[in-house]
Amino acid sequence: MITALLASIFNIHHLLPILISQYGAWVYVGLFAVIFIETGLVVFPFLPGDSLLFLSGSLAAMASHPLNHLVLIGLLSLAAIAGDSVNFEIGHRFGHRLTSPRWQRVIKPQHLASAQRFFKKHGNSAIFLGCFMPIIRTLIPFTAGVSKMPYRKFILYNILGGVAWVAIAILSGYFFGNIPVVQAHFELIMIAIVVVSILPAAIATLVKNRKGPNLNA
């Protein structure tokens, strides 16, 4: 999993500028699709959303690229919100089927269990906080749907979290992505973003393991 994730980061770093040079503003459609799929389809939690947003923001700051950071924030916030809403509906309608043993190859039980613990621990705010954590970000809306959370309550935290996540990631790239030291170590920065994003979930798992298997998180 880690190898595939790192490979996707390197590929995006080199591929996205090429796509922009060939297709111009049509790249917005592709970016929208990636963010929508990552947040909207529970079987695709490993797409590199954080690094993609950061990279898009850094490219938007360059005069040679047609991307606009404000358009990116608006469009990709909409993609995240819509994706989470679809994921919530999938969980609400089909969650009992997708959590059955036959789906365990694509929906890892340990990842789903982590999302369920995170949702139980943080309650409604888990919808907002989960937006900043890879894997958890994809599974939390699904978990909320399975838990029959009222959609009216879900959509409020969904909007707040989706806009905050997209805006922070893109603006970080826009203002800091083209600093010489960042450009010189761009791949390492992308990896660092993923590591920092995963860190809270990793710490929670480590604490749980130290407490022992018979204790609830």
Short mmCIF file of C-alpha atoms in Angstrom, two decimals:
data_model
loop_
_atom_site.label_atom_id
_atom_site.label_comp_id
_atom_site.label_asym_id
_atom_site.label_seq_id
_atom_site.Cartn_x
_atom_site.Cartn_y
_atom_site.Cartn_z
CA MET A 1 0.00 0.00 0.00
CA ILE A 2 2.77 2.44 0.96
CA THR A 3 4.68 1.67 -2.24
CA ALA A 4 1.61 2.33 -4.38
CA LEU A 5 0.91 5.56 -2.51
CA LEU A 6 4.44 6.87 -2.98
CA ALA A 7 4.38 5.88 -6.67
CA SER A 8 1.15 7.83 -7.17
CA ILE A 9 2.73 10.92 -5.57
CA PHE A 10 5.72 10.84 -7.90
CA ASN A 11 3.51 10.21 -10.94
CA ILE A 12 1.22 13.15 -10.12
CA HIS A 13 4.19 15.48 -9.65
CA HIS A 14 5.41 14.75 -13.17
CA LEU A 15 2.10 13.99 -14.89
CA LEU A 16 -0.07 16.95 -13.88
CA PRO A 17 2.10 19.68 -15.49
CA ILE A 18 2.16 17.64 -18.72
CA LEU A 19 -1.63 17.30 -18.71
CA ILE A 20 -2.04 21.02 -18.10
CA SER A 21 0.25 21.86 -21.02
CA GLN A 22 -1.73 19.54 -23.32
CA TYR A 23 -5.32 20.12 -22.18
CA GLY A 24 -5.27 23.47 -20.40
CA ALA A 25 -8.43 24.25 -18.43
CA TRP A 26 -9.86 20.78 -19.16
CA VAL A 27 -7.61 19.56 -16.35
CA TYR A 28 -10.18 21.04 -13.96
CA VAL A 29 -12.51 18.23 -14.99
CA GLY A 30 -9.91 15.59 -14.18
CA LEU A 31 -9.09 17.16 -10.81
CA PHE A 32 -12.79 17.32 -9.95
CA ALA A 33 -13.15 13.63 -10.86
CA VAL A 34 -10.22 12.51 -8.70
CA ILE A 35 -11.39 14.39 -5.60
CA PHE A 36 -14.98 13.24 -6.15
CA ILE A 37 -13.92 9.59 -6.52
CA GLU A 38 -11.61 9.69 -3.49
CA THR A 39 -14.30 11.12 -1.24
CA GLY A 40 -17.34 9.53 -2.89
CA LEU A 41 -16.49 5.89 -3.53
CA VAL A 42 -15.68 3.85 -0.45
CA VAL A 43 -13.52 1.41 -2.46
CA PHE A 44 -11.04 4.16 -3.51
CA PRO A 45 -9.56 5.49 -0.25
CA PHE A 46 -5.95 5.53 -1.48
CA LEU A 47 -6.07 8.28 -4.10
CA PRO A 48 -3.59 11.06 -3.19
CA GLY A 49 -6.05 13.88 -2.47
CA ASP A 50 -3.83 15.95 -0.15
CA SER A 51 -0.77 15.95 -2.40
CA LEU A 52 -2.91 16.58 -5.48
CA LEU A 53 -4.48 19.68 -3.91
CA PHE A 54 -1.11 20.99 -2.74
CA LEU A 55 0.44 20.43 -6.16
CA SER A 56 -2.52 22.09 -7.92
CA GLY A 57 -2.15 25.13 -5.67
CA SER A 58 1.58 25.42 -6.37
CA LEU A 59 0.99 25.21 -10.13
CA ALA A 60 -1.78 27.83 -9.91
CA ALA A 61 0.78 30.27 -8.48
CA MET A 62 2.92 29.97 -11.63
CA ALA A 63 2.19 32.35 -14.48
CA SER A 64 2.95 29.62 -17.03
CA HIS A 65 -0.05 27.53 -15.93
CA PRO A 66 -3.73 28.37 -16.55
CA LEU A 67 -5.01 27.09 -13.20
CA ASN A 68 -6.61 29.64 -10.87
CA HIS A 69 -6.42 28.99 -7.14
CA LEU A 70 -9.85 30.50 -6.42
CA VAL A 71 -11.49 28.39 -9.12
CA LEU A 72 -9.70 25.34 -7.74
CA ILE A 73 -10.97 26.01 -4.22
CA GLY A 74 -14.55 26.50 -5.36
CA LEU A 75 -14.65 23.59 -7.80
CA LEU A 76 -12.80 21.03 -5.71
CA SER A 77 -14.70 21.98 -2.55
CA LEU A 78 -17.84 21.16 -4.50
CA ALA A 79 -16.26 17.85 -5.58
CA ALA A 80 -15.42 16.94 -1.96
CA ILE A 81 -18.86 17.89 -0.65
CA ALA A 82 -20.67 16.04 -3.44
CA GLY A 83 -18.41 13.00 -3.06
CA ASP A 84 -19.00 12.79 0.68
CA SER A 85 -22.75 13.10 0.13
CA VAL A 86 -22.72 10.22 -2.37
CA ASN A 87 -20.61 8.16 0.03
CA PHE A 88 -23.04 8.89 2.85
CA GLU A 89 -25.93 7.73 0.67
CA ILE A 90 -24.07 4.54 -0.26
CA GLY A 91 -23.53 3.78 3.40
CA HIS A 92 -27.12 4.61 4.26
CA ARG A 93 -28.64 2.41 1.55
CA PHE A 94 -26.12 -0.37 0.99
CA GLY A 95 -23.85 -0.34 4.05
CA HIS A 96 -25.19 -3.61 5.45
CA ARG A 97 -24.22 -5.33 2.18
CA LEU A 98 -20.83 -3.68 1.67
CA THR A 99 -19.65 -4.58 5.17
CA SER A 100 -20.28 -8.28 4.56
CA PRO A 101 -17.30 -10.72 4.24
CA ARG A 102 -17.51 -10.83 0.43
CA TRP A 103 -16.47 -7.14 0.25
CA GLN A 104 -13.52 -7.38 2.66
CA ARG A 105 -10.98 -7.49 -0.17
CA VAL A 106 -11.86 -3.96 -1.29
CA ILE A 107 -13.17 -2.51 1.98
CA LYS A 108 -10.56 -3.50 4.54
CA PRO A 109 -12.19 -4.41 7.88
CA GLN A 110 -9.38 -2.78 9.88
CA HIS A 111 -9.78 0.52 8.00
CA LEU A 112 -13.54 0.47 8.45
CA ALA A 113 -13.12 -0.35 12.15
CA SER A 114 -10.73 2.60 12.54
CA ALA A 115 -13.27 4.90 10.90
CA GLN A 116 -16.03 3.58 13.15
CA ARG A 117 -13.93 4.18 16.29
CA PHE A 118 -13.02 7.65 15.07
CA PHE A 119 -16.68 8.44 14.39
CA LYS A 120 -17.76 7.11 17.79
CA LYS A 121 -15.04 9.01 19.64
CA HIS A 122 -15.48 12.40 17.96
CA GLY A 123 -19.20 12.29 17.19
CA ASN A 124 -20.49 14.88 14.74
CA SER A 125 -17.14 16.65 14.52
CA ALA A 126 -15.64 13.46 13.03
CA ILE A 127 -17.20 14.49 9.69
CA PHE A 128 -15.15 17.71 9.79
CA LEU A 129 -11.95 16.26 11.28
CA GLY A 130 -11.99 13.22 9.02
CA CYS A 131 -11.59 15.40 5.93
CA PHE A 132 -7.95 15.95 6.88
CA MET A 133 -7.05 12.26 7.21
CA PRO A 134 -6.44 9.93 4.22
CA ILE A 135 -8.48 6.70 4.23
CA ILE A 136 -10.50 7.99 7.20
CA ARG A 137 -11.66 10.79 4.88
CA THR A 138 -13.22 8.25 2.52
CA LEU A 139 -14.68 5.93 5.14
CA ILE A 140 -16.17 8.44 7.60
CA PRO A 141 -19.09 9.52 5.33
CA PHE A 142 -19.80 5.86 4.63
CA THR A 143 -19.73 5.12 8.37
CA ALA A 144 -22.05 8.06 9.07
CA GLY A 145 -24.48 6.68 6.51
CA VAL A 146 -24.34 3.18 7.97
CA SER A 147 -24.97 4.71 11.42
CA LYS A 148 -28.13 6.41 10.10
CA MET A 149 -26.87 9.88 11.00
CA PRO A 150 -29.47 12.50 9.96
CA TYR A 151 -28.39 13.92 6.60
CA ARG A 152 -29.31 17.46 7.68
CA LYS A 153 -26.71 17.24 10.43
CA PHE A 154 -24.18 15.45 8.23
CA ILE A 155 -24.26 18.01 5.41
CA LEU A 156 -23.40 20.91 7.75
CA TYR A 157 -20.16 19.32 8.94
CA ASN A 158 -19.54 17.97 5.45
CA ILE A 159 -19.61 21.45 3.91
CA LEU A 160 -17.41 22.95 6.64
CA GLY A 161 -14.88 20.13 6.43
CA GLY A 162 -14.78 19.91 2.64
CA VAL A 163 -14.21 23.63 2.15
CA ALA A 164 -11.62 23.83 4.94
CA TRP A 165 -9.63 20.83 3.68
CA VAL A 166 -9.55 21.96 0.06
CA ALA A 167 -8.82 25.62 0.86
CA ILE A 168 -6.00 24.87 3.32
CA ALA A 169 -4.31 22.35 1.02
CA ILE A 170 -4.54 24.50 -2.12
CA LEU A 171 -3.53 27.75 -0.42
CA SER A 172 -0.58 25.99 1.22
CA GLY A 173 0.62 24.97 -2.22
CA TYR A 174 -0.18 28.40 -3.68
CA PHE A 175 1.83 30.35 -1.11
CA PHE A 176 4.59 27.87 -0.27
CA GLY A 177 4.81 25.40 -3.15
CA ASN A 178 7.11 27.57 -5.28
CA ILE A 179 9.61 28.53 -2.60
CA PRO A 180 13.01 27.38 -3.91
CA VAL A 181 13.70 25.00 -1.02
CA VAL A 182 10.25 23.46 -1.47
CA GLN A 183 10.73 23.08 -5.23
CA ALA A 184 14.12 21.48 -4.68
CA HIS A 185 12.60 18.87 -2.40
CA PHE A 186 9.09 18.69 -3.82
CA GLU A 187 8.80 14.90 -3.70
CA LEU A 188 9.82 14.91 -0.03
CA ILE A 189 7.27 17.63 0.70
CA MET A 190 4.55 15.54 -0.92
CA ILE A 191 5.53 12.54 1.17
CA ALA A 192 5.63 14.71 4.29
CA ILE A 193 2.08 15.91 3.62
CA VAL A 194 0.85 12.33 3.45
CA VAL A 195 2.79 11.34 6.59
CA VAL A 196 1.46 14.29 8.59
CA SER A 197 -2.07 13.51 7.39
CA ILE A 198 -1.82 9.86 8.42
CA LEU A 199 -0.05 10.59 11.73
CA PRO A 200 -3.17 11.06 13.94
CA ALA A 201 -4.64 7.73 12.82
CA ALA A 202 -1.26 5.98 13.25
CA ILE A 203 -0.89 7.35 16.80
CA ALA A 204 -4.43 6.27 17.68
CA THR A 205 -3.70 2.75 16.39
CA LEU A 206 -0.41 2.59 18.34
CA VAL A 207 -2.11 3.67 21.57
CA LYS A 208 -4.86 1.07 21.05
CA ASN A 209 -2.34 -1.70 20.47
CA ARG A 210 -0.42 -0.78 23.63
CA LYS A 211 -3.61 -0.86 25.68
CA GLY A 212 -4.25 -4.41 24.55
CA PRO A 213 -6.80 -6.17 22.33
CA ASN A 214 -9.40 -6.52 25.06
CA LEU A 215 -9.79 -2.80 25.69
CA ASN A 216 -12.04 -0.60 23.61
CA ALA A 217 -10.57 2.45 21.86
#
